[in-house]
Short mmCIF file of C-alpha atoms in Angstrom, two decimals:
data_model
loop_
_atom_site.label_atom_id
_atom_site.label_comp_id
_atom_site.label_asym_id
_atom_site.label_seq_id
_atom_site.Cartn_x
_atom_site.Cartn_y
_atom_site.Cartn_z
CA UNK A 21 70.58 255.47 132.97
CA UNK A 22 67.29 254.21 132.08
CA UNK A 23 65.65 252.04 134.22
CA UNK A 24 63.86 249.37 132.07
CA UNK A 25 61.88 246.47 133.26
CA UNK A 26 61.79 242.71 131.28
CA UNK A 27 64.45 240.45 130.08
CA UNK A 28 66.85 242.05 127.44
CA UNK A 29 69.58 241.14 125.13
CA UNK A 30 69.89 244.30 123.07
CA UNK A 31 73.30 244.51 120.25
CA UNK A 32 75.57 246.19 122.79
CA UNK A 33 78.29 248.73 121.62
CA UNK A 34 81.20 248.13 123.74
CA UNK A 35 82.16 251.14 124.70
CA UNK A 36 78.58 251.60 126.30
CA UNK A 37 77.00 248.80 128.74
CA UNK A 38 75.03 246.65 129.89
CA UNK A 39 74.57 246.24 133.75
CA UNK A 40 72.78 243.94 136.19
CA UNK A 41 70.90 246.35 138.34
CA UNK A 42 68.96 245.56 141.49
CA UNK A 43 65.13 245.93 141.99
CA UNK A 44 63.75 248.71 140.82
CA UNK A 45 60.63 250.59 140.03
CA UNK A 46 58.09 247.57 139.03
CA UNK A 47 57.23 249.02 135.79
CA UNK A 48 59.12 250.26 132.61
CA UNK A 49 58.07 254.20 131.60
CA UNK A 50 58.08 255.43 128.20
CA UNK A 51 60.09 258.61 127.64
CA UNK A 52 56.49 260.51 126.18
CA UNK A 53 58.76 263.19 125.19
CA UNK A 54 56.77 263.36 121.91
CA UNK A 55 53.60 264.13 120.57
CA UNK A 56 51.44 260.75 121.23
CA UNK A 57 49.86 259.29 118.04
CA UNK A 58 46.51 257.92 117.39
CA UNK A 59 45.56 254.56 119.24
CA UNK A 60 46.08 251.69 116.87
CA UNK A 61 43.13 249.42 116.78
CA UNK A 62 43.66 245.91 118.13
CA UNK A 63 41.38 242.94 118.64
CA UNK A 64 39.88 241.52 121.70
CA UNK A 65 42.17 240.93 124.43
CA UNK A 66 43.47 237.28 125.05
CA UNK A 67 44.13 236.18 128.81
CA UNK A 68 47.71 236.37 129.20
CA UNK A 69 50.58 234.29 130.99
CA UNK A 70 52.59 235.85 133.35
CA UNK A 71 56.45 236.30 133.21
CA UNK A 72 57.62 233.00 134.99
CA UNK A 73 61.28 235.16 136.28
CA UNK A 74 62.49 238.60 135.74
CA UNK A 75 65.77 240.57 135.23
CA UNK A 76 66.36 244.35 135.98
CA UNK A 77 68.70 246.05 134.06
CA UNK A 78 70.27 249.62 133.78
CA UNK A 79 70.54 250.18 130.39
CA UNK A 80 72.66 253.25 129.02
CA UNK A 81 70.88 254.30 126.40
CA UNK A 82 73.38 253.85 123.40
CA UNK A 83 73.00 250.30 123.59
CA UNK A 84 69.49 249.61 122.06
CA UNK A 85 69.64 247.86 118.61
CA UNK A 86 66.78 246.14 116.30
CA UNK A 87 69.38 243.93 115.14
CA UNK A 88 70.15 240.67 117.29
CA UNK A 89 67.08 242.22 119.47
CA UNK A 90 65.77 239.25 121.57
CA UNK A 91 64.62 238.12 124.83
CA UNK A 92 63.06 235.20 126.54
CA UNK A 93 59.90 237.19 127.36
CA UNK A 94 60.06 239.97 124.13
CA UNK A 95 56.36 239.50 123.47
CA UNK A 96 55.02 240.16 126.86
CA UNK A 97 54.46 236.28 127.49
CA UNK A 98 56.68 233.01 127.12
CA UNK A 99 58.23 230.95 124.32
CA UNK A 100 54.94 228.51 124.22
CA UNK A 101 53.51 231.09 122.08
CA UNK A 102 51.06 229.91 119.28
CA UNK A 103 51.97 226.59 120.20
CA UNK A 104 48.01 225.24 119.76
CA UNK A 105 48.03 226.55 115.83
CA UNK A 106 48.87 224.39 112.93
CA UNK A 107 52.23 224.71 110.90
CA UNK A 108 51.69 226.07 107.51
CA UNK A 109 52.53 223.73 104.61
CA UNK A 110 55.80 223.89 103.95
CA UNK A 111 57.22 224.59 100.12
CA UNK A 112 53.56 226.27 99.61
CA UNK A 113 53.98 228.22 96.73
CA UNK A 114 54.79 232.05 97.23
CA UNK A 115 54.07 235.31 95.77
CA UNK A 116 57.08 236.80 93.86
CA UNK A 117 56.04 240.02 94.41
CA UNK A 118 55.14 239.78 98.15
CA UNK A 119 57.28 241.64 100.82
CA UNK A 120 60.08 239.41 102.51
CA UNK A 121 60.05 239.04 105.74
CA UNK A 122 63.94 239.16 106.72
CA UNK A 123 65.41 237.84 110.28
CA UNK A 124 68.46 240.02 111.27
CA UNK A 125 70.82 238.80 114.25
CA UNK A 126 74.02 238.19 116.42
CA UNK A 127 75.42 234.89 117.31
CA UNK A 128 78.79 233.79 118.66
CA UNK A 129 80.64 231.45 116.31
CA UNK A 130 78.81 227.79 118.26
CA UNK A 131 75.52 229.55 117.84
CA UNK A 132 74.17 231.48 120.62
CA UNK A 133 72.65 235.12 121.06
CA UNK A 134 73.48 235.32 124.70
CA UNK A 135 75.59 233.65 127.30
CA UNK A 136 73.89 231.73 130.24
CA UNK A 137 72.99 234.52 132.24
CA UNK A 138 72.09 236.68 129.60
CA UNK A 139 75.29 238.18 128.42
CA UNK A 140 76.51 239.88 125.34
CA UNK A 141 79.26 241.87 125.96
CA UNK A 142 80.86 239.79 123.61
CA UNK A 143 78.96 241.50 120.92
CA UNK A 144 81.61 243.35 118.57
CA UNK A 145 79.80 246.08 117.21
CA UNK A 146 82.05 249.06 115.27
CA UNK A 147 80.86 252.15 113.13
CA UNK A 148 81.40 250.06 110.68
CA UNK A 149 79.02 247.14 111.20
CA UNK A 150 76.70 249.95 112.30
CA UNK A 151 76.68 252.18 109.30
CA UNK A 152 76.11 249.03 107.04
CA UNK A 153 73.48 247.48 109.60
CA UNK A 154 71.49 251.19 108.64
CA UNK A 155 72.09 250.98 105.23
CA UNK A 156 70.50 247.32 105.34
CA UNK A 157 67.32 248.97 107.62
CA UNK A 158 66.85 252.16 105.66
CA UNK A 159 65.41 250.01 102.81
CA UNK A 160 63.21 248.15 104.99
CA UNK A 161 58.93 248.80 104.67
CA UNK A 162 58.34 248.40 108.53
CA UNK A 163 60.27 246.79 111.56
CA UNK A 164 58.44 244.07 113.87
CA UNK A 165 59.33 243.44 117.34
CA UNK A 166 57.98 242.46 121.13
CA UNK A 167 56.62 244.64 123.93
CA UNK A 168 59.75 244.32 125.89
CA UNK A 169 62.33 245.04 122.61
CA UNK A 170 59.80 248.13 121.44
CA UNK A 171 59.36 249.77 124.63
CA UNK A 172 62.81 249.63 125.11
CA UNK A 173 63.46 251.25 121.75
CA UNK A 174 61.09 254.00 122.28
CA UNK A 175 62.68 254.82 125.52
CA UNK A 176 65.71 256.14 123.71
CA UNK A 177 65.57 256.95 119.85
CA UNK A 178 63.33 259.49 119.38
CA UNK A 179 65.78 261.86 121.46
CA UNK A 180 68.71 259.74 121.03
CA UNK A 181 70.81 262.66 119.62
CA UNK A 182 70.39 264.67 123.10
CA UNK A 183 72.89 261.93 124.72
CA UNK A 184 76.36 263.02 125.01
CA UNK A 185 77.98 259.79 123.65
CA UNK A 186 75.62 259.45 120.52
CA UNK A 187 77.78 258.79 117.85
CA UNK A 188 77.54 259.82 113.92
CA UNK A 189 75.44 255.94 113.54
CA UNK A 190 73.45 256.30 116.02
CA UNK A 191 71.85 259.06 115.20
CA UNK A 192 71.41 258.06 111.91
CA UNK A 193 69.91 255.36 113.08
CA UNK A 194 67.66 257.51 115.49
CA UNK A 195 66.03 258.74 112.15
CA UNK A 196 65.59 255.72 110.71
CA UNK A 197 64.02 254.33 113.83
CA UNK A 198 61.34 257.32 113.77
CA UNK A 199 60.57 257.15 110.55
CA UNK A 200 59.60 253.54 109.67
CA UNK A 201 56.36 251.94 110.44
CA UNK A 202 56.49 249.65 113.51
CA UNK A 203 54.51 246.81 114.30
CA UNK A 204 54.42 245.57 117.96
CA UNK A 205 53.43 242.08 119.18
CA UNK A 206 51.87 241.78 122.40
CA UNK A 207 48.89 240.72 124.51
CA UNK A 208 48.68 243.29 126.91
CA UNK A 209 49.87 246.75 125.29
CA UNK A 210 47.04 249.25 124.84
CA UNK A 211 48.69 251.85 123.04
CA UNK A 212 51.94 252.09 121.13
CA UNK A 213 53.31 255.57 119.58
CA UNK A 214 55.73 256.63 116.68
CA UNK A 215 54.04 254.94 113.73
CA UNK A 216 53.32 251.25 115.42
CA UNK A 217 50.46 248.81 114.84
CA UNK A 218 49.40 246.70 117.54
CA UNK A 219 49.22 242.89 116.73
CA UNK A 220 48.08 239.97 119.55
CA UNK A 221 49.39 237.58 117.73
CA UNK A 222 51.51 236.07 115.06
CA UNK A 223 48.72 234.59 112.68
CA UNK A 224 49.55 233.67 109.26
CA UNK A 225 47.13 235.06 107.02
CA UNK A 226 47.48 238.57 109.09
CA UNK A 227 51.16 238.07 108.22
CA UNK A 228 50.95 237.05 104.91
CA UNK A 229 48.54 240.08 104.77
CA UNK A 230 51.10 242.60 105.39
CA UNK A 231 53.57 240.90 103.38
CA UNK A 232 51.07 241.82 100.68
CA UNK A 233 51.17 245.63 101.08
CA UNK A 234 53.02 247.46 98.74
CA UNK A 235 56.69 248.70 100.26
CA UNK A 236 59.65 247.68 101.76
CA UNK A 237 60.50 244.24 103.04
CA UNK A 238 59.85 243.36 106.80
CA UNK A 239 62.63 243.46 109.72
CA UNK A 240 62.21 240.66 112.06
CA UNK A 241 64.30 241.07 115.29
CA UNK A 242 63.99 238.86 118.92
CA UNK A 243 64.64 234.95 118.81
CA UNK A 244 61.59 234.29 120.41
CA UNK A 245 59.03 236.21 117.47
CA UNK A 246 61.47 234.73 114.97
CA UNK A 247 60.59 231.18 116.24
CA UNK A 248 57.04 231.73 116.12
CA UNK A 249 57.32 233.11 112.69
CA UNK A 250 59.26 229.90 112.28
CA UNK A 251 56.61 227.69 113.22
CA UNK A 252 54.41 229.10 110.56
CA UNK A 253 57.44 228.79 107.36
CA UNK A 254 56.59 232.36 107.33
CA UNK A 255 60.79 233.61 107.35
CA UNK A 256 62.04 234.37 103.81
CA UNK A 257 65.60 235.57 104.66
CA UNK A 258 67.86 234.91 107.18
CA UNK A 259 71.02 237.76 107.96
CA UNK A 260 73.32 236.25 110.39
CA UNK A 261 76.13 238.55 111.90
CA UNK A 262 78.39 235.27 113.44
CA UNK A 263 80.71 237.02 115.62
CA UNK A 264 84.61 235.50 116.24
CA UNK A 265 83.80 233.83 119.61
CA UNK A 266 83.02 230.54 121.52
CA UNK A 267 81.02 231.45 124.45
CA UNK A 268 80.35 227.52 125.21
CA UNK A 269 76.59 227.80 126.57
CA UNK A 270 73.72 230.41 126.48
CA UNK A 271 70.42 230.85 124.72
CA UNK A 272 70.21 229.64 121.22
CA UNK A 273 69.11 231.55 117.73
CA UNK A 274 67.02 228.18 116.35
CA UNK A 275 65.49 225.58 119.10
CA UNK A 276 65.09 222.19 117.99
CA UNK A 277 62.72 221.85 115.06
CA UNK A 278 60.51 218.97 112.98
CA UNK A 279 61.05 221.01 109.60
CA UNK A 280 64.05 221.29 107.17
CA UNK A 281 64.18 224.25 105.16
CA UNK A 282 66.30 224.39 102.00
CA UNK A 283 68.20 227.76 101.80
CA UNK A 284 70.55 229.44 99.33
CA UNK A 285 73.41 231.74 100.05
CA UNK A 286 73.00 234.61 98.88
CA UNK A 287 76.06 236.38 100.25
CA UNK A 288 78.62 237.07 103.07
CA UNK A 289 80.59 240.09 104.17
CA UNK A 290 83.51 240.18 106.54
CA UNK A 291 84.02 243.03 108.32
CA UNK A 292 87.28 244.88 109.68
CA UNK A 293 86.44 243.45 113.42
CA UNK A 294 86.27 239.75 112.64
CA UNK A 295 82.17 239.84 112.25
CA UNK A 296 81.00 237.75 108.84
CA UNK A 297 77.67 238.16 107.85
CA UNK A 298 76.21 235.13 106.57
CA UNK A 299 73.01 236.68 104.11
CA UNK A 300 70.77 233.15 103.15
CA UNK A 301 67.02 232.68 100.97
CA UNK A 302 65.09 230.39 100.62
CA UNK A 303 66.12 227.77 98.15
CA UNK A 304 64.76 228.78 95.10
CA UNK A 305 64.02 232.14 95.38
CA UNK A 306 65.57 234.72 93.25
CA UNK A 307 67.44 238.00 94.32
CA UNK A 308 64.16 240.12 92.72
CA UNK A 309 61.58 238.79 95.04
#
């Protein structure tokens, strides 16, 4: 077991397990098994609001994956993130040559990403689904996440193959994760390894500059981070994996919003375990954008 600090909701493989634990060390330790990369450049550090609550988990290593990663404090601060910034104009013209920001998440049929006590044991992830997710993520140009999510990933995936429970799809994703550029949004993180760039806030102009760079699309994970991107009308595609279960209560993927966004159904896929992928693009966007 690895002991981590923070609120975590990950795409959980049923044969691995996520268990509530007692209070442990007060700081999450990153593995440190790989050579350190150069310290990424960061801007001046704003004052950060501390977490209102803390939940402690023991996480068996193989339970981490960027699909559906979310947490109430995954950015290192609360969901009031960038509330003071005005939204972009809805319907703003988009350059079709730009990279897309793609949100991939797992939800229950009634729209929740986790239960009221952060339960995700209802997630159904088998080798078929895992291989498909690997295929999709392998084409991405970078992974974007919050601090807690990034540290959890960096604690396991660099040496995932050393875990006796590591399956072939997990080993495949470990290589994908190590090789991909990563962007972590945090107001406190001072350095990050594994080809990672630190950004302090979701600033629309900076995100558009990222999209204008050459390369593959940008994979976005985490409900709160996604909410910050949606606040600024920055999400281009939604890949929602609907699991065949009703959990009744919990944290919804989409919170209340005053913005209406028209979407086009780009495709669906049904997996053998009953999970259905709903793939949506912005209305009017072509398949090649």
